[in-house]
Short mmCIF file of C-alpha atoms and ligand atoms in Angstrom, two decimals:
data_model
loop_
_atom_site.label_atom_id
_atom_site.label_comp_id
_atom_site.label_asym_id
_atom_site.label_seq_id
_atom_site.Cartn_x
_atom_site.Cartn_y
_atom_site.Cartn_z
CA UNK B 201 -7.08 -8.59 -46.41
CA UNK B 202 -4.61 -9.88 -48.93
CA UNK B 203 -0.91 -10.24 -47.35
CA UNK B 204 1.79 -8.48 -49.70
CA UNK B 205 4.94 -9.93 -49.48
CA UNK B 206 7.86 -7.57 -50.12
CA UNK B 207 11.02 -9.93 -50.57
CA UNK B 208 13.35 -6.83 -50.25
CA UNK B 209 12.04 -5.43 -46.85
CA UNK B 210 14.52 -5.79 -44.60
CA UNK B 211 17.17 -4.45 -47.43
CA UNK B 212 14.79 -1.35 -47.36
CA UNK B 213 14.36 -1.40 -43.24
CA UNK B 214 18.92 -1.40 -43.63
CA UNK B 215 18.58 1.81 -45.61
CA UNK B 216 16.58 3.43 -43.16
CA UNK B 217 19.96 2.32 -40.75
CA UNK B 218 19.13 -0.74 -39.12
CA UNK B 219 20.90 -3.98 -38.13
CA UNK B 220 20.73 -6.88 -40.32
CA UNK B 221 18.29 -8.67 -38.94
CA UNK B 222 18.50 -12.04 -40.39
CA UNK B 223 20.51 -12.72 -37.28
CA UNK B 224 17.67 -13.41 -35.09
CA UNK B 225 16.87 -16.98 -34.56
CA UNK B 226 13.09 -16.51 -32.50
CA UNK B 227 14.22 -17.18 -29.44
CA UNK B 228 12.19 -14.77 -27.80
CA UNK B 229 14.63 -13.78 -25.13
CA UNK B 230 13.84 -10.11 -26.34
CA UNK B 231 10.06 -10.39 -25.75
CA UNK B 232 10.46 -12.11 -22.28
CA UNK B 233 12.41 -8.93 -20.91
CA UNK B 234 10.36 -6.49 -22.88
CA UNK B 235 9.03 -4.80 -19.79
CA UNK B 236 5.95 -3.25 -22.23
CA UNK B 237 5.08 -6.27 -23.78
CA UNK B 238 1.94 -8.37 -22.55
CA UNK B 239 -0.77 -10.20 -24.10
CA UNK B 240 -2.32 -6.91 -25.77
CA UNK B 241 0.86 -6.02 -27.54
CA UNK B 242 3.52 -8.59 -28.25
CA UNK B 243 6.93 -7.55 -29.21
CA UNK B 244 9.39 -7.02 -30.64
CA UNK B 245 10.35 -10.68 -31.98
CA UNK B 246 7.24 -10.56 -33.40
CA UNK B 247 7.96 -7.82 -35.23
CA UNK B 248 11.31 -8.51 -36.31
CA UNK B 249 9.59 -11.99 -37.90
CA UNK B 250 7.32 -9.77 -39.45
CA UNK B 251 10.02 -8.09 -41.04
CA UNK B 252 12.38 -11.28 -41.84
CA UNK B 253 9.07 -12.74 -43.92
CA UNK B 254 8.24 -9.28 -45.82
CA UNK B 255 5.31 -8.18 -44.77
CA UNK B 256 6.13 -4.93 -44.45
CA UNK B 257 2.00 -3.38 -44.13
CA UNK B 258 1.73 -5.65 -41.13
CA UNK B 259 4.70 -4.16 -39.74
CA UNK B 260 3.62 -0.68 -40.15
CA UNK B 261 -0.12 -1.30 -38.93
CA UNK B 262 1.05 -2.63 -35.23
CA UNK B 263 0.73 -0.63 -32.48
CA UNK B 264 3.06 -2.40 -31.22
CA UNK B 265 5.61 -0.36 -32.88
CA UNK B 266 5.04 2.43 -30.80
CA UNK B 267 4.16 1.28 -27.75
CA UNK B 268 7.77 0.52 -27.50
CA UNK B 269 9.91 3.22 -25.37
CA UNK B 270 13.66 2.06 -26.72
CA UNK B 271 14.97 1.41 -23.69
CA UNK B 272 17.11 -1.14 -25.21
CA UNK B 273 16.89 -3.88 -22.38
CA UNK B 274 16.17 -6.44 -25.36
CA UNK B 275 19.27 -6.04 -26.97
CA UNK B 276 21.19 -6.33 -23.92
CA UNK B 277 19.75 -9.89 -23.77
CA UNK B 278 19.71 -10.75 -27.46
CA UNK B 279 21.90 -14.14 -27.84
CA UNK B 280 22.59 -13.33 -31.36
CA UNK B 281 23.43 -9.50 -31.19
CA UNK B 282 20.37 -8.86 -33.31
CA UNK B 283 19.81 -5.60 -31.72
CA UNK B 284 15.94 -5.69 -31.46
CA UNK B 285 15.69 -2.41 -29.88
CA UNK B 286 17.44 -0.83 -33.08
CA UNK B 287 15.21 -2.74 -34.86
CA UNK B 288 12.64 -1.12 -33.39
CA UNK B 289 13.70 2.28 -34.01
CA UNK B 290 13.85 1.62 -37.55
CA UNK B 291 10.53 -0.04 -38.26
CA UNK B 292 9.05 3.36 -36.21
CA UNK B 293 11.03 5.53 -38.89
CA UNK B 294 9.81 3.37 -41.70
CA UNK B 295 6.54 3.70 -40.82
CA UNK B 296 6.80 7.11 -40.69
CA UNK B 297 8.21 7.03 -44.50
CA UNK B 298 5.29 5.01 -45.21
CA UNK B 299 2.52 7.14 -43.58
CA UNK B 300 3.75 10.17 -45.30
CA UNK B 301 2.95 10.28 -48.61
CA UNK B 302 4.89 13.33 -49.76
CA UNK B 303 8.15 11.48 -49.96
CA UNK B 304 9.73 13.67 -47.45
CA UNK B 305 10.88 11.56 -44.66
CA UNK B 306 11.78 8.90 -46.93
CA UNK B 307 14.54 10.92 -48.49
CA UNK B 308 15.14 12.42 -45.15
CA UNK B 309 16.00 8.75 -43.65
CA UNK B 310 17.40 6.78 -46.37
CA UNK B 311 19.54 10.20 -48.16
CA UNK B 312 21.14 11.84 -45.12
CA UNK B 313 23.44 14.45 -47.35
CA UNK B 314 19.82 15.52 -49.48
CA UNK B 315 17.85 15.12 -46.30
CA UNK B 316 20.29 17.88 -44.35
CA UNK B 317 20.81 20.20 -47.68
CA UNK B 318 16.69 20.15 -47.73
CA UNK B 319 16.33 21.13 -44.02
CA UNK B 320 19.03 23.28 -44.17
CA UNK B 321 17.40 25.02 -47.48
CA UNK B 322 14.18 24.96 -45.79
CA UNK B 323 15.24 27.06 -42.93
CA UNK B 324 17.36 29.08 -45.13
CA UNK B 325 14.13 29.97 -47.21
CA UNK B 326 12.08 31.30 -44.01
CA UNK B 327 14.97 33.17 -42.92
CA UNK B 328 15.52 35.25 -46.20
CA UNK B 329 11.91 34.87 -46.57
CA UNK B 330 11.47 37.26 -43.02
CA UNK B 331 14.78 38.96 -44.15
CA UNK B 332 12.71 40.42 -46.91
CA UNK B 333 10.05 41.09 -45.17
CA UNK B 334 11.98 42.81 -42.31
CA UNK B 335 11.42 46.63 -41.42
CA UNK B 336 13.93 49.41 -39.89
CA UNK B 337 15.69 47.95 -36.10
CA UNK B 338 13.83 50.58 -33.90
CA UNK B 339 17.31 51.24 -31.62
CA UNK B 340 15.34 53.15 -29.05
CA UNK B 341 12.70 49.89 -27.97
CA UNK B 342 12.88 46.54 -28.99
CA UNK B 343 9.95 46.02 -30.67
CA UNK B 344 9.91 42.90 -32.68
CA UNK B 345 6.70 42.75 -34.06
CA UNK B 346 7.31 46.45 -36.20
CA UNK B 347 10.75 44.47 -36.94
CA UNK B 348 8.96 41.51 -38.53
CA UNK B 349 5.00 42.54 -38.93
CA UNK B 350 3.11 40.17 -36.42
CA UNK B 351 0.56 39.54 -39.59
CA UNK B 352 3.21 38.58 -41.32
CA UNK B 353 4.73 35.75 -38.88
CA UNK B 354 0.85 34.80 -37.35
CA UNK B 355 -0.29 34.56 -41.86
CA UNK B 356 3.08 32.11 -42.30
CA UNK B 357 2.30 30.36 -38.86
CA UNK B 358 -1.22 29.49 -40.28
CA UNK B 359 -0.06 27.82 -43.64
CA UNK B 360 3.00 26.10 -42.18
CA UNK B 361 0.39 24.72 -39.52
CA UNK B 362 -2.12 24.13 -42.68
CA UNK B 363 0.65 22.18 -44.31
CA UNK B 364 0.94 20.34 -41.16
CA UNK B 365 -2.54 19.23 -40.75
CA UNK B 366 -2.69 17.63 -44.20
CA UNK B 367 0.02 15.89 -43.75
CA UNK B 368 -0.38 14.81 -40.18
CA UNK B 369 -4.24 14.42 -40.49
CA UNK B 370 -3.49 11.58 -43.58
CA UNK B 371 -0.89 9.54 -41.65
CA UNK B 372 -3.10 9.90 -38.81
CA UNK B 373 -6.07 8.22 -40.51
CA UNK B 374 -3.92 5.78 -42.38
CA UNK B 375 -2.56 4.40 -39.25
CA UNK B 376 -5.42 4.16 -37.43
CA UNK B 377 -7.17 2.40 -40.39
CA UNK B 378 -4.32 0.11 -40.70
CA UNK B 379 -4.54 -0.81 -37.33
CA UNK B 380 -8.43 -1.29 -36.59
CA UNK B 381 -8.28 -3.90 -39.42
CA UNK B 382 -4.87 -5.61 -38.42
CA UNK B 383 -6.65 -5.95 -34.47
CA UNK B 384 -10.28 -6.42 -36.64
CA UNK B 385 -11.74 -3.68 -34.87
CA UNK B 386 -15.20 -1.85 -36.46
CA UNK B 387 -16.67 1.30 -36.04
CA UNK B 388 -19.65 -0.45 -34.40
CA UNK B 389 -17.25 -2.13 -31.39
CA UNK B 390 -15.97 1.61 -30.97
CA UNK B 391 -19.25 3.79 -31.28
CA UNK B 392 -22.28 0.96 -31.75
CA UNK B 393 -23.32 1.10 -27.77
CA UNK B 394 -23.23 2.94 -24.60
CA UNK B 395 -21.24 0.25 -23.74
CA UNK B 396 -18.67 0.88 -26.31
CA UNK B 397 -18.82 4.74 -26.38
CA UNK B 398 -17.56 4.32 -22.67
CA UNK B 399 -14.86 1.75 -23.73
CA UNK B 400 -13.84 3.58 -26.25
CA UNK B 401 -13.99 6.97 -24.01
CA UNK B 402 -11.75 5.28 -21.43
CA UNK B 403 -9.20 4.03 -24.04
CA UNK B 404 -8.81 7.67 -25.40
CA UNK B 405 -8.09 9.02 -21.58
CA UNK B 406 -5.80 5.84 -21.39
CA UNK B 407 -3.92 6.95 -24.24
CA UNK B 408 -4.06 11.04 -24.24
CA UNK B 409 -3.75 11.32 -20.31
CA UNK B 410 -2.47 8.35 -18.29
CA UNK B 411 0.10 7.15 -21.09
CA UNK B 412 0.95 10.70 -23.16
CA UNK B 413 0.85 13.10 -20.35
CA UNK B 414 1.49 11.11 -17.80
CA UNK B 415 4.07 8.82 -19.06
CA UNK B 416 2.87 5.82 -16.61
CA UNK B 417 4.26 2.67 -18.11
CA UNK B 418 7.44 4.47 -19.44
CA UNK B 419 7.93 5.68 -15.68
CA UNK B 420 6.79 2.83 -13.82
CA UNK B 421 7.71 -0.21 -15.78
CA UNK B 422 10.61 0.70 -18.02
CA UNK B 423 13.07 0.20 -15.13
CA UNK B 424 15.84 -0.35 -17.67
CA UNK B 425 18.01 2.70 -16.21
CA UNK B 426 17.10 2.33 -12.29
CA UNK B 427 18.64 2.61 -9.71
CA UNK B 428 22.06 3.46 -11.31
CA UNK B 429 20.79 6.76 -13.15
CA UNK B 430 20.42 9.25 -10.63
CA UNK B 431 16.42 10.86 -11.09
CA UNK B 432 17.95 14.10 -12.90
CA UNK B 433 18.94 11.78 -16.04
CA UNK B 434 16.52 9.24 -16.18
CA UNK B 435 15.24 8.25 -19.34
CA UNK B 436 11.29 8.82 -18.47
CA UNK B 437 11.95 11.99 -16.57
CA UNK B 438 13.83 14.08 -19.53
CA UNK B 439 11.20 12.34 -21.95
CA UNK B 440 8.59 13.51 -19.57
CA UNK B 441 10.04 17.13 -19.47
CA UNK B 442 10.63 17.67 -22.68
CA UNK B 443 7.48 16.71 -24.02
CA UNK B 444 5.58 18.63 -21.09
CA UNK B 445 7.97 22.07 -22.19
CA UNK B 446 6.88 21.38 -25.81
CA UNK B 447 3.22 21.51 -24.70
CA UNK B 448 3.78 24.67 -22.66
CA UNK B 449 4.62 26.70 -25.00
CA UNK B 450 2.68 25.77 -27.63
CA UNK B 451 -0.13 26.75 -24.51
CA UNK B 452 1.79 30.16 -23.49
CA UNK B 453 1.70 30.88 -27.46
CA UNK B 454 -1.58 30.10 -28.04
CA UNK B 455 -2.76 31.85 -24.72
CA UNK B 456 -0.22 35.42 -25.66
CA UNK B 457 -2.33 35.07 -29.13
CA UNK B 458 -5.70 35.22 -27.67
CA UNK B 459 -4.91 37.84 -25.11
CA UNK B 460 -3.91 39.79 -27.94
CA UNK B 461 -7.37 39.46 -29.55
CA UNK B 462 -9.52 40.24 -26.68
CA UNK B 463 -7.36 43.58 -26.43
CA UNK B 464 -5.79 42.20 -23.05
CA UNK B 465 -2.05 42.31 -23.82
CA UNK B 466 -0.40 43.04 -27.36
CA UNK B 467 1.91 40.24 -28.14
CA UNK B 468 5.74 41.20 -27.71
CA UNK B 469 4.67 43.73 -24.66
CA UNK B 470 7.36 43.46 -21.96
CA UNK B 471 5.08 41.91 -18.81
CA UNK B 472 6.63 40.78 -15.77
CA UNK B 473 7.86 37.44 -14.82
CA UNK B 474 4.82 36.29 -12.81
CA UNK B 475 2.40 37.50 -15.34
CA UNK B 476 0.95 33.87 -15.53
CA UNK B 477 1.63 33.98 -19.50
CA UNK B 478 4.92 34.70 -19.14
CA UNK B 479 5.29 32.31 -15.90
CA UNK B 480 4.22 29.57 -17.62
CA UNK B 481 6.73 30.08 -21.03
CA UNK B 482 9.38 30.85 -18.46
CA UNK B 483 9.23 27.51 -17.12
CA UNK B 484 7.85 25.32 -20.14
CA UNK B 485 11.12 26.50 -22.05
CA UNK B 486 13.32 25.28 -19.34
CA UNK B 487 11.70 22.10 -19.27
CA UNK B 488 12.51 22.06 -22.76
CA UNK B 489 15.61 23.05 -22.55
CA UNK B 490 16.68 20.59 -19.61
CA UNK B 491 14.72 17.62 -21.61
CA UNK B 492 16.69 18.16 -24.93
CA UNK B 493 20.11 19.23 -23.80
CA UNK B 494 19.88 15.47 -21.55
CA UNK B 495 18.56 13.65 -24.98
CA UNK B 496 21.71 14.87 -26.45
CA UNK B 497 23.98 14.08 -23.95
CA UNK B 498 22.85 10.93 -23.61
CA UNK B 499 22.64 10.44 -27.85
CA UNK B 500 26.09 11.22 -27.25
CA UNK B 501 26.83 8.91 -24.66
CA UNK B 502 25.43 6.00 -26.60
CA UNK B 503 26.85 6.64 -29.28
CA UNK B 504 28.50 3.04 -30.91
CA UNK B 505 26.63 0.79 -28.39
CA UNK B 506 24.23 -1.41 -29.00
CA UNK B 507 21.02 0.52 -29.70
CA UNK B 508 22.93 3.57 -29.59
CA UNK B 509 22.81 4.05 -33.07
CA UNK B 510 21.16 7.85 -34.15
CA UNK B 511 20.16 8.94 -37.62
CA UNK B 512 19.99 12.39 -38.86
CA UNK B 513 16.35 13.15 -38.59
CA UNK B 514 16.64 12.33 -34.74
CA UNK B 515 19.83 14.60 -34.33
CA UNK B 516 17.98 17.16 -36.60
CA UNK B 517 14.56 16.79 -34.51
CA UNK B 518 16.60 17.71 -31.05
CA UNK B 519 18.57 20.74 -32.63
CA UNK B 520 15.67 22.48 -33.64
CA UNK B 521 13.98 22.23 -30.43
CA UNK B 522 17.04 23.27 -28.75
CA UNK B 523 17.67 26.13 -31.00
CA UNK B 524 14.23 27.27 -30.85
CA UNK B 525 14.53 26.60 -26.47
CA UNK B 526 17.62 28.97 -27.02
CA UNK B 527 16.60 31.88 -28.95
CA UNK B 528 13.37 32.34 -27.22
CA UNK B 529 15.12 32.44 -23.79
CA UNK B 530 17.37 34.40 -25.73
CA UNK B 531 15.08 37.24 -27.14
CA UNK B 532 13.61 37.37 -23.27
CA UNK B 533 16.38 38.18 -21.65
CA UNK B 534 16.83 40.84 -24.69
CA UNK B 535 13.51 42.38 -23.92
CA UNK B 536 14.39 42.84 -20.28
CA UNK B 537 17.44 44.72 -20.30
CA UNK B 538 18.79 48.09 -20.72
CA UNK B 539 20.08 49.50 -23.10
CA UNK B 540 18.06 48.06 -25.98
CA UNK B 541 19.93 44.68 -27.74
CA UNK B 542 19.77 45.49 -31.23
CA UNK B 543 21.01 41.58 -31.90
CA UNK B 544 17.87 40.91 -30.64
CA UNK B 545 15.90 41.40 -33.93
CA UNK B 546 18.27 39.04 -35.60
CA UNK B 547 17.89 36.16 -32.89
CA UNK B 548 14.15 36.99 -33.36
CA UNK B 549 14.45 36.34 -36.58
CA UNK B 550 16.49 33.08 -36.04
CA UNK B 551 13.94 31.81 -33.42
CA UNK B 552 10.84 32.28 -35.71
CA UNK B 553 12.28 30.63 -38.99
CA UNK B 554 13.69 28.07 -36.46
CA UNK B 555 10.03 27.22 -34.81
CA UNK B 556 8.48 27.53 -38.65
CA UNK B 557 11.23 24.52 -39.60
CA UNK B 558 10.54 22.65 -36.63
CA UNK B 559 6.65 22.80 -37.12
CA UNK B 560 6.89 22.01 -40.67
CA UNK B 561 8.99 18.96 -40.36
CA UNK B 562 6.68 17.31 -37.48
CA UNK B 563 4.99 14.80 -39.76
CA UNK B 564 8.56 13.96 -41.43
CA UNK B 565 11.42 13.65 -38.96
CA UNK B 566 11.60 11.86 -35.54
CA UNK B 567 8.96 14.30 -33.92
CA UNK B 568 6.36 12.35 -36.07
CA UNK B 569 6.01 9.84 -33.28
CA UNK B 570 4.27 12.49 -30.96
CA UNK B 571 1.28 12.22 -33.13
CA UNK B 572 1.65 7.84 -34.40
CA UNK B 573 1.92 6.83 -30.61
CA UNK B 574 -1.16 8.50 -29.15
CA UNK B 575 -3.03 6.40 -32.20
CA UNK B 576 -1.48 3.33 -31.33
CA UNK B 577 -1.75 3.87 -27.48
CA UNK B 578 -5.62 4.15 -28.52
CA UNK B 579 -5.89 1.35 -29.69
CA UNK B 580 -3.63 -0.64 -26.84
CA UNK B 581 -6.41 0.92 -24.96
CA UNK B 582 -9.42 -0.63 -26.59
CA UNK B 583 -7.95 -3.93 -26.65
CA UNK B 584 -7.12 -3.65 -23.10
CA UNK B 585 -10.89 -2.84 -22.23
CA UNK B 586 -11.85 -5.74 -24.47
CA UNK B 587 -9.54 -8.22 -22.67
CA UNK B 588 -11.42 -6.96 -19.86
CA UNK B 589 -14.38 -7.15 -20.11
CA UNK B 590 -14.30 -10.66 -21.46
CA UNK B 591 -12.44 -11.60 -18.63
S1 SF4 W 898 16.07 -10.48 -31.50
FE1 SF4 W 898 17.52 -11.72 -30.30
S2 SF4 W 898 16.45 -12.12 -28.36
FE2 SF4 W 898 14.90 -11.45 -29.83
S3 SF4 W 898 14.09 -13.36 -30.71
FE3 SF4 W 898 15.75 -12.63 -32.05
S4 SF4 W 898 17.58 -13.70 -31.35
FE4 SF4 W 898 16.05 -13.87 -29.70
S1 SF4 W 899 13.49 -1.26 -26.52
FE1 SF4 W 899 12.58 -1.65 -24.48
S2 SF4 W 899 10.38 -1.23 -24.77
FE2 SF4 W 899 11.29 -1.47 -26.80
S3 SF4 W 899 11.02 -3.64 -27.35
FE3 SF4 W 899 13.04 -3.44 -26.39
S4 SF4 W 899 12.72 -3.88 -24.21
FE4 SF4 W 899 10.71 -3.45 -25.12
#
């Protein structure tokens, strides 16, 4: 593969709000401390050289780039104040710019003012959009599926999701093609044996289960705020619990939905709180709610240290899960008390336009990383059984 050498990268990496740079000198104090980095992944000063040269589809093609948590310990030992950990952060936004092809998250990074005006339009439009659509506010029940028809919200779920999926699927496959020739890995050393269909099998568990669900290197090795964060506010732990919420609903959703089609339970129906649908929203929202409101804080907290730095897609990625954490806990507490909360339609409302945004923007904002790092992880995986089994 022919290297392309784009003189103006790291002017392009700046708009996206990174450090300059040029100011690292290679010393490799970052990728000493790097408590990720070993001989399947090396980073980040090999990244940031990657970068200072201008080859900006090697940078995007490394798994490397995600297999970085931002804890920041690099910068705290970077000689030069280069900031690799910002760095870092960058590069992963770039390469989100570059793996979507729609333009989106390009103009969402490098435009902030025409970045928020779009997402604030865009939630705008579902929210007239379901205005329109609206019936009469039964005062007597709450029932918000007569408010806003429930064909009418599952129809819009389905092409937002639709949307999604293209979007998502592309980057998806243009990552992992990036990085299986970067690491010169073939279908045949994935799928040509038994041998390799196990390999391969192990590296997807490594990267869905032991390293996505389970968070193991981020919780074991990432020691970067231990022992002086207490457990409530450690980095891994709110990372862990907000991801974990995020999954729970999306389960207790997808679970209400099918109960609904076998004729067990109509979605909306008040059901009490240990009705194991119910249970299981109850406490994935709080998880949610506990993860985010911490990520904020501690954005907060940061805020004008090194590798503190936030851009608008990652403040805009938090508020809508927070806003759609706090109008659905909203809207239950509305369904549960007496007399009827007729505020409750318009909160319903909010929460659905709110969850339509936040699905929508997933392959553009900050929440794009939930599907690159899995892919990348992957891959970590399969070199890790390679290393191995040549050992
Ligand atoms: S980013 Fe800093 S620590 Fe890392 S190689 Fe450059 S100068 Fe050294
Ligand atoms: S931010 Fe943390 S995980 Fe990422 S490169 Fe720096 S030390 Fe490694």
């Amino acid at each position: 593969m022919t290297a392309v050498v784009n003189p103006n990268l790291i002017t392009d990496l700046q708009r996206f709000g990174g450090t300059d740079i040029n100011a690292c000198f290679s010393c490799g104090n970052c990728t000493a401390i790097c408590p990720l980095t070993d001989n399947d992944a090396m980073f980040p000063r090999r990244l940031i050289r990657l970068a200072q040269v201008g080859l900006g589809d090697e940078l995007v093609g490394s798994k490397e780039l995600w297999t970085c948590y931002g804890c920041g310990m690099c910068t705290d030992r970077c000689p030069q104040e280069a900031d690799p950990a910002e760095f870092m952060g960058t590069a992963r936004q770039y390469a989100i710019a570059h793996y979507d092809r729609s333009g989106i998250a390009r103009l969402m990074n490098t435009r902030p003012v025409l970045g928020a005006l779009f997402a604030t339009a865009m939630g705008l439009l579902f929210a007239v959009f379901f205005t329109t659509i609206s019936r009469h506010q039964n005062p007597d029940v709450l029932r918000l599926f007569e408010f806003i028809p429930y064909e009418v919200v599952h129809t819009t779920g389905i092409v937002v999701m639709a949307l999604v999926a293209v979007f998502s699927l592309l980057g998806i496959g243009f990552l992992a093609r990036d990085i299986a020739r970067r690491d010169g890995i073939t279908r045949e050393q994935l799928f040509g044996s038994a041998e390799a269909r196990r390999r391969t099998a192990k590296a997807l568990w490594y990267a869905l289960g032991i390293e996505s669900l389970g968070q193991k290197r981020y919780r074991e090795d990432c020691q970067d705020d231990q022992p002086v964060e207490p457990l409530y506010r450690r980095r891994w732990l709110i990372h862990s619990l907000t991801l974990w919420g995020f999954l729970g609903l999306l389960a207790a959703t997808t679970l209400d939905y099918g109960l609904d089609i076998l004729g067990i339970k109509a979605t909306g129906t008040p059901v009490p709180i240990w009705y194991p649908v119910r249970l299981l929203g109850t406490v994935a929202g709080l998880a949610l709610m506990y993860g985010v409101t911490w990520f904020m804080i501690r954005r907060r907290e940061r805020a004008g240290q090194p590798g503190g730095r936030s851009r608008p897609t990652d403040w805009l990625f938090l508020w809508l899960l927070w806003l759609s954490g706090l109008t659905g806990f909203l809207i239950e507490a509305a369904l549960y008390v007496e007399p009827v909360q007729t505020w409750a339609y318009w909160v319903f409302l909010a929460h659905v336009a709110v969850a339509m945004e936040l699905c929508l923007f997933l392959p553009f904002t900050k929440f794009a990383h939930a599907m690159y790092r899995p892919v990348a992880l992957f891959f970590y995986g399969v070199e890790r059984e390679r290393s191995a089994a040549s050992a």
